[in-house]
Every structure is written in C-alpha cells, then in structure tokens.
Coordinates of C-alpha atoms and ligand atoms in Angstrom, one line a residue:
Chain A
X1 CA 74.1 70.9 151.2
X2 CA 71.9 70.5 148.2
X3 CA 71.9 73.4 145.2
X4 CA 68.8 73.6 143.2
X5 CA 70.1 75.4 139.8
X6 CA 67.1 76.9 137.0
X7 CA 65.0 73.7 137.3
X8 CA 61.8 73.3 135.2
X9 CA 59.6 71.2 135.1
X10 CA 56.0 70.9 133.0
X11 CA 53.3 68.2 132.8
X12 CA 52.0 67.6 129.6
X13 CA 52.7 70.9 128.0
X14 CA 51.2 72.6 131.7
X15 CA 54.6 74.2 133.6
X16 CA 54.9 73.3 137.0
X17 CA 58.5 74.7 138.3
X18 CA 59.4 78.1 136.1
X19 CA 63.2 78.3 136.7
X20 CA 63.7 77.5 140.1
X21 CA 66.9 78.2 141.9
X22 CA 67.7 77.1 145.6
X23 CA 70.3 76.6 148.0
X24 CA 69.8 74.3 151.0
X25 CA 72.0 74.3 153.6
X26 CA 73.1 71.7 155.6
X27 CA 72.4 71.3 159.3
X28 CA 69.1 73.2 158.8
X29 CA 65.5 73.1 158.3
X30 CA 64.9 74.8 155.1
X31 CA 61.0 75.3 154.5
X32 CA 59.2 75.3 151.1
X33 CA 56.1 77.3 152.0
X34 CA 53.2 78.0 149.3
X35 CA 49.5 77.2 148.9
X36 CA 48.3 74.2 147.8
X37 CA 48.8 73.7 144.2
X38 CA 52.0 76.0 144.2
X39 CA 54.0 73.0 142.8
X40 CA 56.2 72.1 146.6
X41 CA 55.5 68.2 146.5
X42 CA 56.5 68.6 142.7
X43 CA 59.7 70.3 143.5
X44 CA 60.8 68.0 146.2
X45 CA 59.6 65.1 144.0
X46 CA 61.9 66.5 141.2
X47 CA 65.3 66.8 144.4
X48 CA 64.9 63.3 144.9
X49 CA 64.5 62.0 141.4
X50 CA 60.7 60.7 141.5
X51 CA 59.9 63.1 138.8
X52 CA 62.6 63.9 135.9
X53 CA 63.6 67.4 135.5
X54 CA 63.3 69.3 131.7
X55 CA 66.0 71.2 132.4
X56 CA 68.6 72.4 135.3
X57 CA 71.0 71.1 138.1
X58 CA 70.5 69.6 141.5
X59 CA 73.6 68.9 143.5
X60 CA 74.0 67.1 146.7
X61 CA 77.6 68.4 147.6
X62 CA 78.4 69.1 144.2
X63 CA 77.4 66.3 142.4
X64 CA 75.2 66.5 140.0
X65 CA 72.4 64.2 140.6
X66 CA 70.2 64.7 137.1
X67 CA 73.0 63.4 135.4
X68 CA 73.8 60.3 137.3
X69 CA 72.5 56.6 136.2
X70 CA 71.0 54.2 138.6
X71 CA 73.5 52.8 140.2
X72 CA 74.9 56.6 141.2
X73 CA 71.8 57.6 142.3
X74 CA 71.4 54.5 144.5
X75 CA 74.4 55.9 146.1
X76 CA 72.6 58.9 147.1
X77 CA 69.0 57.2 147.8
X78 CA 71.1 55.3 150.3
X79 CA 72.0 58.8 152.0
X80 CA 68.0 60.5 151.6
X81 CA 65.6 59.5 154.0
X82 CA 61.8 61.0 153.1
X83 CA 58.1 61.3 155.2
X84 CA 55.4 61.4 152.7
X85 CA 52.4 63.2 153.0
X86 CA 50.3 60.9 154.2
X87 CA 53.8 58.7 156.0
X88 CA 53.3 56.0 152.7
X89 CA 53.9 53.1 155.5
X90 CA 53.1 49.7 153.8
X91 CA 50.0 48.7 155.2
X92 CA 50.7 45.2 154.9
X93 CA 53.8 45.2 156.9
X94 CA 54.0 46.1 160.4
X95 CA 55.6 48.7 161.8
X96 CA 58.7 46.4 162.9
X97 CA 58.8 45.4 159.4
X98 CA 58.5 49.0 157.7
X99 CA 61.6 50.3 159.4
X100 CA 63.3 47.4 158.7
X101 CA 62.8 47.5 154.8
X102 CA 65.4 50.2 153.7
X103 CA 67.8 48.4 156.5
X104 CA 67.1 45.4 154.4
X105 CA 68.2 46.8 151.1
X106 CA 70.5 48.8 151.8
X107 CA 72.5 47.7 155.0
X108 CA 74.7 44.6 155.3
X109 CA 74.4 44.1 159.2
X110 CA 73.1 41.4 161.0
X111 CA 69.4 40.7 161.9
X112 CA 69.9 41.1 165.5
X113 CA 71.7 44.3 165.2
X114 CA 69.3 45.8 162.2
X115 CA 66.3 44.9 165.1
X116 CA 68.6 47.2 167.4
X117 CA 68.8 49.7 165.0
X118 CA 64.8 49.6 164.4
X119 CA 63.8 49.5 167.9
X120 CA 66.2 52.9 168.3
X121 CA 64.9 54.4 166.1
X122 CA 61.3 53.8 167.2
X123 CA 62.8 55.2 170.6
X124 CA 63.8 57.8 168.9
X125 CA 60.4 59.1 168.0
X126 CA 58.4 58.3 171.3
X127 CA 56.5 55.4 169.9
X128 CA 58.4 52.3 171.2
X129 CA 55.7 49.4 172.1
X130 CA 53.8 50.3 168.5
X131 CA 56.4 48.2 167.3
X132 CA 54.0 45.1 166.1
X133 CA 50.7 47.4 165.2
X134 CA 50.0 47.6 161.7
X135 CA 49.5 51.5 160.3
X136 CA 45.7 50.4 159.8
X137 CA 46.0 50.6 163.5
X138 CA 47.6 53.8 164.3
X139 CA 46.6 57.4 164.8
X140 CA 47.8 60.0 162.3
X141 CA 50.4 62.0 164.4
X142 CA 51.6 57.8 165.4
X143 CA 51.9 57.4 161.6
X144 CA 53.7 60.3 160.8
X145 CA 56.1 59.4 163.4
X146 CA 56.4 55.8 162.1
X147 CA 57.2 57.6 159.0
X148 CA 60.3 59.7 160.6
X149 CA 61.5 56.6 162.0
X150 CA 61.7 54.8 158.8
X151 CA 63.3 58.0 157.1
X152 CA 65.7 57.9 159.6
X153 CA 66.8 54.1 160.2
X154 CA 69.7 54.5 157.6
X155 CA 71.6 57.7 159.3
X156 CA 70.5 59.9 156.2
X157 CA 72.2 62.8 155.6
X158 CA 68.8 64.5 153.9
X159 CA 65.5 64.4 154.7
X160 CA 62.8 66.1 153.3
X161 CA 59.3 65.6 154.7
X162 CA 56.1 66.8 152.5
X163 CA 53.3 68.2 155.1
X164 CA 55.0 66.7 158.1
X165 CA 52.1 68.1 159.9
X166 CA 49.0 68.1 157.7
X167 CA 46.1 66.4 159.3
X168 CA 47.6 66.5 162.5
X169 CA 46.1 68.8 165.9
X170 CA 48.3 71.8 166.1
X171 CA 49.6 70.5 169.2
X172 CA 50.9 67.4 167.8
X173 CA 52.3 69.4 164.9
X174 CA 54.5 71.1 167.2
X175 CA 55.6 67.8 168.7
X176 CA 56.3 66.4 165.1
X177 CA 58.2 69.6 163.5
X178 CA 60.5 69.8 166.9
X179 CA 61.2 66.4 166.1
X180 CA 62.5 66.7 162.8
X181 CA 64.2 70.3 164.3
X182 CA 66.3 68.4 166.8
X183 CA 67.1 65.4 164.5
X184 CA 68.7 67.9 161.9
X185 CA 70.5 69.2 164.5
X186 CA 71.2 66.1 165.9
X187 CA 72.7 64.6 162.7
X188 CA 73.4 67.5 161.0
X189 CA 71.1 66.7 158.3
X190 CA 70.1 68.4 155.0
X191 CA 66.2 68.6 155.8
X192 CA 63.5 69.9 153.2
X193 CA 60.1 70.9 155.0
X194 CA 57.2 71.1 153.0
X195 CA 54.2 72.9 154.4
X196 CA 51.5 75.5 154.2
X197 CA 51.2 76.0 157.9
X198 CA 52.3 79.2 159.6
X199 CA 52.9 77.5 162.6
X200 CA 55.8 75.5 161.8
X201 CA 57.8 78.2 159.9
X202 CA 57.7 80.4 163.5
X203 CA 58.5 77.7 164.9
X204 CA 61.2 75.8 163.2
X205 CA 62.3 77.9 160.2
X206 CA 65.7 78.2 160.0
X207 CA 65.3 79.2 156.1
X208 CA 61.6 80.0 154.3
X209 CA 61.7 79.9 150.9
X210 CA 58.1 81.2 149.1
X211 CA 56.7 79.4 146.0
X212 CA 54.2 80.8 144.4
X213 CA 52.3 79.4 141.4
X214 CA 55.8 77.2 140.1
X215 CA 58.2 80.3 140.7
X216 CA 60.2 81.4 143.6
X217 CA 58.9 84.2 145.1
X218 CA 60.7 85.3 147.9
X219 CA 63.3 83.3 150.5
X220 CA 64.9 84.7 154.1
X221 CA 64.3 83.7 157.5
X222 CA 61.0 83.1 159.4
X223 CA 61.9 86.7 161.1
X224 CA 62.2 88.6 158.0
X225 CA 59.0 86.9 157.2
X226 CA 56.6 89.3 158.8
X227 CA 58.2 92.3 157.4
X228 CA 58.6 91.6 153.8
X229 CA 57.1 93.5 151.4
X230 CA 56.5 91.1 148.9
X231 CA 52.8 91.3 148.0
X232 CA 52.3 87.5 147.1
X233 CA 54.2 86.4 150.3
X234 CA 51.7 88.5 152.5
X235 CA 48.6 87.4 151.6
X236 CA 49.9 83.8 151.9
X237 CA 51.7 84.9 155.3
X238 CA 48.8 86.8 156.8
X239 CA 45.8 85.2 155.0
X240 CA 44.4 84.3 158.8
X241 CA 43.0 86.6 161.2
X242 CA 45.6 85.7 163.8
X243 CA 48.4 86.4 161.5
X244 CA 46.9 90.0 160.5
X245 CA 46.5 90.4 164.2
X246 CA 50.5 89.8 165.1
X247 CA 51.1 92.1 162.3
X248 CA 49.5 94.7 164.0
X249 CA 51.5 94.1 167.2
X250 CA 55.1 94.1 165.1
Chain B
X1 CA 46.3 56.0 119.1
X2 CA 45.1 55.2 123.0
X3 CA 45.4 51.5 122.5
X4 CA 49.5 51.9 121.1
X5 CA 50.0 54.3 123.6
X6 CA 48.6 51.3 126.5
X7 CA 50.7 49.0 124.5
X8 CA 54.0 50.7 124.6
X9 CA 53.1 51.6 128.5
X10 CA 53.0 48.3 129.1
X11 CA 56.1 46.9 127.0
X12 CA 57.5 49.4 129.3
X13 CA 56.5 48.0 132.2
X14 CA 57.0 44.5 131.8
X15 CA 60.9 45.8 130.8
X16 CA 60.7 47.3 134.5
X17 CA 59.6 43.7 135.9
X18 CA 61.4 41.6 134.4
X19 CA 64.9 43.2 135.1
X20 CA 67.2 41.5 137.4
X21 CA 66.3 41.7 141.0
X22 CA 69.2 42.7 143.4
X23 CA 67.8 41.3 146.8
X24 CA 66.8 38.0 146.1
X25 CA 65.6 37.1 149.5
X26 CA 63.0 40.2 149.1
X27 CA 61.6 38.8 146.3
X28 CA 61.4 34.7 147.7
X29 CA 59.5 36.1 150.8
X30 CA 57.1 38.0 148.5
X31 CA 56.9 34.9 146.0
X32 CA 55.7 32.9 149.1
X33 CA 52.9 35.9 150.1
X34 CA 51.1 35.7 146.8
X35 CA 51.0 31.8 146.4
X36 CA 49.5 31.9 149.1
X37 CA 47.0 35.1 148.4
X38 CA 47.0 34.2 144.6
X39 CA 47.1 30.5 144.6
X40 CA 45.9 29.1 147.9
X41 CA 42.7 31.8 148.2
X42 CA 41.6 30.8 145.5
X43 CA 41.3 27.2 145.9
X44 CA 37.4 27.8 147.3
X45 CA 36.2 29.8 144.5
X46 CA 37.6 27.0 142.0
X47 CA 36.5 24.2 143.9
X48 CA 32.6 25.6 144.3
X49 CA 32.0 26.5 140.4
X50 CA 33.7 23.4 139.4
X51 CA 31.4 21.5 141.4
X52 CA 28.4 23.3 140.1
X53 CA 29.7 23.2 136.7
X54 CA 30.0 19.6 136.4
X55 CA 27.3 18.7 137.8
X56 CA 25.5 21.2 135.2
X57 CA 26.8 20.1 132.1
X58 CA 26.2 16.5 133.1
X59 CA 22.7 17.1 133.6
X60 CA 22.1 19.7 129.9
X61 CA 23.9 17.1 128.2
X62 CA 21.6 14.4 129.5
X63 CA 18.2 16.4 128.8
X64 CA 19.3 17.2 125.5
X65 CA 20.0 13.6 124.5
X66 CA 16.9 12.6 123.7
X67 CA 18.2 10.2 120.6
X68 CA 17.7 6.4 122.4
X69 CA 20.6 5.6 119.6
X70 CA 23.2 7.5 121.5
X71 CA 25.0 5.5 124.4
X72 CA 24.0 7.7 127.5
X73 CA 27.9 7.1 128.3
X74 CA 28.5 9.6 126.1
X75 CA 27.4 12.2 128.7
X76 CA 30.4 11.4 131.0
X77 CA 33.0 12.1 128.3
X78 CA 31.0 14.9 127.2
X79 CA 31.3 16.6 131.2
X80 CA 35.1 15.4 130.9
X81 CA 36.4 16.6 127.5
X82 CA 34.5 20.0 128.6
X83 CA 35.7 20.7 131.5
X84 CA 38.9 19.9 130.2
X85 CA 39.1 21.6 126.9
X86 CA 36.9 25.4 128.3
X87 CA 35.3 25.1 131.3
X88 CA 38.7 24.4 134.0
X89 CA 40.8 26.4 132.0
X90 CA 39.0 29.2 130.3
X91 CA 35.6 29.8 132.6
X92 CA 38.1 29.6 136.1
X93 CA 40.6 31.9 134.7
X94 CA 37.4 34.5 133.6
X95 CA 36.2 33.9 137.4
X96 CA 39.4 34.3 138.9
X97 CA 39.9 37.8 136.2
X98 CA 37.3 39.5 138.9
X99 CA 39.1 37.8 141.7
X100 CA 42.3 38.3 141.8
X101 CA 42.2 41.3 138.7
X102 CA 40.3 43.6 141.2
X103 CA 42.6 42.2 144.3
X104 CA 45.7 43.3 142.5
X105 CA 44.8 46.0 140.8
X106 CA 43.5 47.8 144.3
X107 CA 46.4 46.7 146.0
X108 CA 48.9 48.4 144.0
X109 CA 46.4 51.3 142.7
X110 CA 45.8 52.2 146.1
X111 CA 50.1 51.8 146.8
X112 CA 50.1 54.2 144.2
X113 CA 48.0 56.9 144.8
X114 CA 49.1 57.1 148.9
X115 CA 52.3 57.3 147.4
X116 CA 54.0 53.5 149.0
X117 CA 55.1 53.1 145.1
X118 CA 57.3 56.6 145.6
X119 CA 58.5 55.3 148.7
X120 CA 59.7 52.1 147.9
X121 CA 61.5 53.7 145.1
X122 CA 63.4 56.0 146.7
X123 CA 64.8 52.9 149.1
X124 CA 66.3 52.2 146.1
X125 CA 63.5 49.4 145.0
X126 CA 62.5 48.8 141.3
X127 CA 59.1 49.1 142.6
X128 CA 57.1 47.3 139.5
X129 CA 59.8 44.3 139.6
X130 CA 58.8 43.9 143.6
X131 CA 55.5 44.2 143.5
X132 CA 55.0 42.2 140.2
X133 CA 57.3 40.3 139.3
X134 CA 56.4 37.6 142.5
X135 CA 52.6 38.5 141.3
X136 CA 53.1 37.0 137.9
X137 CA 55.4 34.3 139.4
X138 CA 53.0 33.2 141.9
X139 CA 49.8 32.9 139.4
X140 CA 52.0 31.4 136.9
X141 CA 53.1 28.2 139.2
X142 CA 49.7 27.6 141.1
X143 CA 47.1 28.3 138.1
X144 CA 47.8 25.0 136.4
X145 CA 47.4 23.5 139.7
X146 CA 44.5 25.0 139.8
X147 CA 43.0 23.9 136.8
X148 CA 43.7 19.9 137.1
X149 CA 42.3 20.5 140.5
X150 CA 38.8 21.9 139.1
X151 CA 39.0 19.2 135.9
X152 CA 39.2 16.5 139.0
X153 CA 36.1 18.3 141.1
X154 CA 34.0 19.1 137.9
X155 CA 34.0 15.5 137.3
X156 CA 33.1 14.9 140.4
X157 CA 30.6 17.6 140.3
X158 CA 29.4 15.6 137.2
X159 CA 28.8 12.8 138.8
X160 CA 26.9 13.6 142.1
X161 CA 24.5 15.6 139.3
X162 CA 23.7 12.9 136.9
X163 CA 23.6 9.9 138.7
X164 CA 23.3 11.0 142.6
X165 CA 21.2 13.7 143.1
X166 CA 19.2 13.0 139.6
X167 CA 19.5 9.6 137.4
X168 CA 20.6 10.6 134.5
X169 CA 22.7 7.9 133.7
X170 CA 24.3 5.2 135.9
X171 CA 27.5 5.5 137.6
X172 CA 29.1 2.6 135.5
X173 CA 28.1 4.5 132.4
X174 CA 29.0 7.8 133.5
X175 CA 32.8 6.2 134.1
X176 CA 32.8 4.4 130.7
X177 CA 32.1 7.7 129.3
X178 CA 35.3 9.3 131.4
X179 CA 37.3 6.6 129.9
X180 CA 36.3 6.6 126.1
X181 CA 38.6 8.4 123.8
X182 CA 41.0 10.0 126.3
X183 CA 43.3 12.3 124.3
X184 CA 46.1 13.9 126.7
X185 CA 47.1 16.3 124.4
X186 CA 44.1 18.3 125.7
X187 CA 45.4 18.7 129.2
X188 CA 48.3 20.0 127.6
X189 CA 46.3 22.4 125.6
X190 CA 44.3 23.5 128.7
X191 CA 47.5 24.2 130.5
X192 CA 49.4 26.0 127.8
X193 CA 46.2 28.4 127.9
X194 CA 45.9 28.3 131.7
X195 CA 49.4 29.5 131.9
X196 CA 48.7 32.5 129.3
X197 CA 45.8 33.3 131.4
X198 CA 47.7 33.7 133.9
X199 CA 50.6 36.4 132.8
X200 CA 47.5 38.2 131.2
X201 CA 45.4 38.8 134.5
X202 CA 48.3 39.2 136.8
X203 CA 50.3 41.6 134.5
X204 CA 47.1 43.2 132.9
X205 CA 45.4 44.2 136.4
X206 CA 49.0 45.2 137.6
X207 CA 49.1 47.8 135.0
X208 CA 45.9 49.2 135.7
X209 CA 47.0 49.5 139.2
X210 CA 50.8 50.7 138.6
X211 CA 49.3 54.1 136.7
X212 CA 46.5 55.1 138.7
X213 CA 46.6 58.5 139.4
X214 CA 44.4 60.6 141.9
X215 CA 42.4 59.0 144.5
X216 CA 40.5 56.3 146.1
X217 CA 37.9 57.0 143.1
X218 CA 40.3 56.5 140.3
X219 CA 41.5 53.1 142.8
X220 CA 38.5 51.7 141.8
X221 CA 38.1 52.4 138.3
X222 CA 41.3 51.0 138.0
X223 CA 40.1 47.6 139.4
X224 CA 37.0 47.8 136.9
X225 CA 39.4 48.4 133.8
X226 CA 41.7 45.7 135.1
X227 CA 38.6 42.8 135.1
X228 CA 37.5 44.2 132.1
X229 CA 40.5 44.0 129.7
X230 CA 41.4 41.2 131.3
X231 CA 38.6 39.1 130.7
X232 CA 38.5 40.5 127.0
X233 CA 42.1 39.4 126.6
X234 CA 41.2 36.3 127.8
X235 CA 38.7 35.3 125.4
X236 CA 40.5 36.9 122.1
X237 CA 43.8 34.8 122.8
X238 CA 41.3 31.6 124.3
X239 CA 40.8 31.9 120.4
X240 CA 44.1 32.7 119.4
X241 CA 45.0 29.5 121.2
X242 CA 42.5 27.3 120.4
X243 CA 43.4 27.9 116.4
X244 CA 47.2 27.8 116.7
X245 CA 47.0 24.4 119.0
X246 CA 44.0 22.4 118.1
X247 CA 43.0 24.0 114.6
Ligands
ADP1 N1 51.8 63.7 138.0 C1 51.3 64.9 137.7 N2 50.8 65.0 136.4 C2 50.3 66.2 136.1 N3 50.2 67.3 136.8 C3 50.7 67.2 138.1 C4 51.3 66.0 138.6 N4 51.7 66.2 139.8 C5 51.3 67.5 140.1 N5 50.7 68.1 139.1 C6 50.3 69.5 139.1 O1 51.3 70.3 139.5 C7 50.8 71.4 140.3 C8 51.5 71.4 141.7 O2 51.2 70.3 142.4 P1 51.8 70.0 143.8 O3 53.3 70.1 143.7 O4 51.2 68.7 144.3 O5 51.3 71.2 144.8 P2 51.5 71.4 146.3 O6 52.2 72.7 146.4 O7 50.1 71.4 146.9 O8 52.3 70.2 146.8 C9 49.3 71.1 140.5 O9 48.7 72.0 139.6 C10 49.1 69.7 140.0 O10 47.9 69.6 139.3
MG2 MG1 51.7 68.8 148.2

C-alpha cells in the first residue's frame, strides 16, 4: 500500500500538485486519469522520488519515504519496478542486457541464474526470441513490453507505469493493460497506472482517481465513473462521441 | 548571474560524478566502451589533420623564409616545436571539441529527455557518476596518447610536404632541424594541457547533455552549446596554461 498525504509540488514558482492526498491499495491497479498537462507523470515522478516534494508524506507501508536518505530509499527502489512513457530502454544495450541491469545492481545471484531470471521474464511478457534485438529494432507495443519485463525482473512489490498504452493500437493496448492487470494480481503488486485513455479504466480499473489541473478531483471505481456528477470528471470522461453515446445507453 | 548559476550547476555535478561508485564492475565495462568510442574513434580524425598539418606548416614556413642567411633546417624544428607546443595538443583537442562534445552531449541529452536518465536512477544508479564518470576517465587516459601520436604523424606529415611532394628543403636538413634544440619540457607542457582539455570537453559537453530538457530540438542545441563552450574554454585556459607553465 502506498499513502500519498497533502503533497505539493511547484516548478519555479508555477504549482504543479495543489495538496494532493491518495491512498493506493495493494494488489490493485489504481489509475491516475487526467488530460495531458494535468500534472500525472509529475505526481508519479514525485511517489518514486525523481522529483522532490515541497511539502507532504508518501508512505510505502508506513514508511515515510520523503524523509529517508539514500541508502533507505535504495531499499525501496530495490522493491519499485517502473515503465516509462516511452519504455526508457537503453538503446545501446540489448534487450538481454536491459533486463539484466537492475538484476546487476541490485541482485547478488549468479550469471546463469540472473539469465534464467531474464529469459522468464521475457516469457512472461510474450516476447521471448527478441531477446538479442536492440530497442532501435523493435515495434512500440514490443518496447513497452520490453519495458514491463525490466520493471518486473526484480519481483517489485510496486509498479507504476506512465501511459502504458500511449502510441500503441487499441488492440495492443488491451493486450498491454491485461498484462500489467494479471501481473498485479499475480504478485500482488502495488501498481500506479497513468493514462488519459478511456479504454483502459473500463477495462482494468480497479480504482480511478481524477486529476484535474494539479488537484484531485474526484476518485471511485471505473463503475461509478459514468454516473458521477462531477462536472470536470465528465467532460474528461465523455469528451468522445462514443463515450456520450454509452451514456445515453446507461 | 546565468554564468554562477552554470557554475554552481556544474560544481554540483561533478560532486555527483565523482562520488564513490558502488558496482565497480559496471563502471570497468563502461570505462572499456568509451576508450574505445572516445579514444580509439578518434584515432582517424587525429591522424588525417596531423598529416595535413605538418605537411602545411612545413611548406608556410619554407615560403616565408625568404632570408638565404637562415639555415633552411630551421623549418624542420619550426614543424616540430609547433606541432608540439599548439598544433597536437591545442588544434586536436579544438577538433576533437566538435567530435566527441556533440557525440556526448547527444548521447546523454537524448538519455535525458526519453527519460533513460530517470530510469537508471530509480535502479538505484547515480546516473551522472555512470554515464560520466568512465567519459572523463576514458578521454583523460587516451588523449595524451593521442597527442604524441599526432606530434609523430605531423612530423611526418612535415616531411612528405617539404621535401617529398615539394623541395622545400632536403630530408637531411629537415632532420637536423627535428634535432636542434630539443627541449622535453614541452611535451610535458603539451600533455599537462592535453590532459586539461580533456576533463573540459568530456565534463563540459556532459553537462550540456545531463540538463536538457524538452525534446529532440533542445537535444541538439544542447550539442551546439556543448562544442561551443568547450572550444571557448579551451582557448582561455590554452592561455591560462601557457602563462603559468612557460611564461
Ligand atoms: N521539470 C519540469 N519543470 C517545469 N515544469 C514542469 C516540469 N515537469 C512538468 N512540468 C509542468 O507540470 C505540468 C504537468 O505536467 P505532466 O505531469 O507531465 O502532465 P501529464 O499529466 O500530461 O503527465 C505541466 O504544465 C508541465 O509543464
Ligand atoms: Mg505524462
């Protein structure tokens, strides 16, 4: 579980998070939703310590990770596993060798059974002979699985993935959020979804939580969704005609 | 105000890099990577202008004599103590600014901004000690290598242009002249700069390319600034040098 308590957080002067409070609960797929701009990649930035908070709490199971130093938060790191926006592979490593980097820092086993590991995990996500392409050489849904895998390789007990989907075909979207679905289930993992699409909060949202312009707006499930009456949440929820259209039908 | 704010950013930095790695191995295999992208790529460049160089100054120096009182052997220490004393240490390391600055300042820029930098750090890597540290390392070790390597083919270079391909001066002369008045000190001198050269364009153009922010746009303007204020930091301490160690 990870509690987000009153964070803020401004850029030069310019707030970004206004006094956000979460709580994400573990075993679940807890999605930020907002429009672009709303300040999501911020806010997971600021859960997993890549941007300093100005003020607040975050605690992964009650400890309080804005006060811890390095070394503590290593701890942690070791326990987060994270799919960037774009997957963040290094290019000039394979992909062999991108799932083996945090093994590499952070696990003591052997080289054979760290390969093992690696080539499990590449199982794990349907992509298993990609093992010696470099990303330069994969497709966007194979890089965002790439990415999973590496998030993955250490047995995290979070992950939080930023657009899991963006860029990708809404089929393959569907693929990629029921993968991260079943893994939190499968693991029991704290995971942290990112996204602006519709799509996946239907499909996968255990718990929606609405950001709108650095505030929280609204947060239920992705059934009470559709009925809400929050004004801000419905234009987000039903800016497409498709959506407008399955409100009709409710 | 900008240029103390750059300053302290890049105190900063450098504090970052030259903390104590924990994986040693990590860094050894990236140390080996660079030499080789660094030091070993960049043998070509070095060797062509030095050639050309040499062969250039040789040939000025020999037009310009026009004096029948001056031994023409004078031309061959002339190519040598230039080469030596600017050309191998302080023209390469300008040529090898827009090399390797733009190279390095791309390759992390673009880390950056498609967010590789976030994700190494949150495997728990100081991400400015990894991907600099082995940077500065690497250009450190192989530039003065470098140099004596272009001193040796500017000579050269010297003599296929004055007494090969044009006759200048004769090839006994042209070694009499490499042999009069040999001080040593100014290798040392030309190393001690080569060396400073070094940390500047490796550290310099990693800076650039550690705070780029935005896009592929800002990638490259990073890589411009990076050649730039390299290159200028290049020739203000060339002077530095050259008063504290010759003066
Ligand atoms: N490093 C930064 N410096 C200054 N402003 C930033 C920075 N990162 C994000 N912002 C600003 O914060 C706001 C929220 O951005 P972001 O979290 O990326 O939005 P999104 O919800 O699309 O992920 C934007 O207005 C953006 O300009
Ligand atoms: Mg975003």
């Amino acid at each position: 579980m990870i509690e987000v308590k009153n964070i803020n957080k401004s850029f030069n002067d310019i707030s970004v998070l206004n006094d956000v409070s979460i709580c994400f609960e573990e075993g679940k797929t807890n999605l930020i939703i907002g429009q672009s701009g709303s300040g999501k990649t911020v806010l997971l930035k600021c859960i997993v310590g890549l941007h300093e908070i100005d003020s607040g709490q975050i605690l992964y199971d009650q400890n309080d990770f804005s006060r811890m130093n390095f070394k503590e938060r290593k701890n942690i790191r070791k326990q987060i596993g994270m799919v960037f926006q774009g997957g963040a592979l290094f290019d000039s490593a394979s992909v062999e060798e991108n799932i083996l980097f945090p093994l590499n820092m952070f696990s003591d086993q052997s080289f054979e059974e760290k390969l093992e590991r690696v080539h499990f995990c590449l199982k794990r996500v349907n992509i298993e002979n990609a093992s010696n392409k470099f990303p330069s050489e994969l497709s966007g849904g194979m890089k965002k699985r790439v990415a999973i895998a590496r998030a993955i390789a250490l047995n995290p007990k979070y992950l939080f993935c930023d657009e899991p989907n963006s860029g990708l075909d809404p089929k393959t979207s569907i693929l990629i959020d029921n993968l991260i679905k079943e893994l939190t289930i499968e693991y029991n993992m704290t995971t942290i979804i990112n996204t602006h699409d519709m799509n996946s909060v239907s499909e996968i949202g255990d718990r929606v939580i609405f950001i709108y312009q650095g505030n929280k707006y609204w947060e239920g499930s992705s059934q009470q969704i559709f009925k809400s009456d929050n004004e801000q949440l419905n234009d987000f929820v039903f800016a497409s005609k498709l959506y407008k259209k399955i409100r009709e039908i409710y | 105000m900008k240029f103390l704010f750059h300053l302290g950013q890049y105190a900063l930095l450098m504090q970052k890099v030259f903390s104590k790695p924990e994986k040693k191995r990590l860094y050894f295999r990236q140390l080996l990577v660079e030499l080789e992208s660094l030091g070993l790529n960049s043998l070509g460049i070095v060797v062509v202008i030095s050639v050309f160089m040499g062969a250039v100054i040789t040939i000025q120096t020999g037009l310009n004599l026009e004096n029948p009182f001056i031994p023409l052997y004078l031309i061959g220490y002339g190519t040598r103590d230039s080469m030596i004393l600017e050309f191998s240490s302080t023209i390469v390391s300008l040529i090898l600014a827009g090399k390797i600055g733009s190279n390095i300042a791309s390759e992390i820029g673009t880390m950056r901004v498609t967010e590789q930098i976030d994700a190494l750090e949150i495997m728990g890597v100081n991400s400015a000690s990894y991907l600099i540290f082995p940077k500065i390392l690497a250009a450190v070790i192989s530039f003065p290598f470098l140099v004596i390597i272009s001193i040796f083919i500017g000579i050269i270079g010297g003599w296929l242009g004055g007494c090969v391909l044009t006759d200048v001066l004769s090839t006994d002369a042209y070694i009499v002249g490499l042999r009069y008045y040999f001080v040593p000190y100014y290798i040392t001198y030309s190393l001690i700069k080569t060396t400073l050269f070094a940390f500047i364009i490796t550290s310099v153009s990693s800076y650039y390319g550690y705070y780029t922010e935005g896009g592929a746009l800002e990638v490259g303007r990073s890589s411009t600034k990076a050649v730039v204020y390299s290159s200028v930091l290049i020739l203000l301490f060339n002077l530095i040098l050259t008063q504290l160690l010759l003066a």
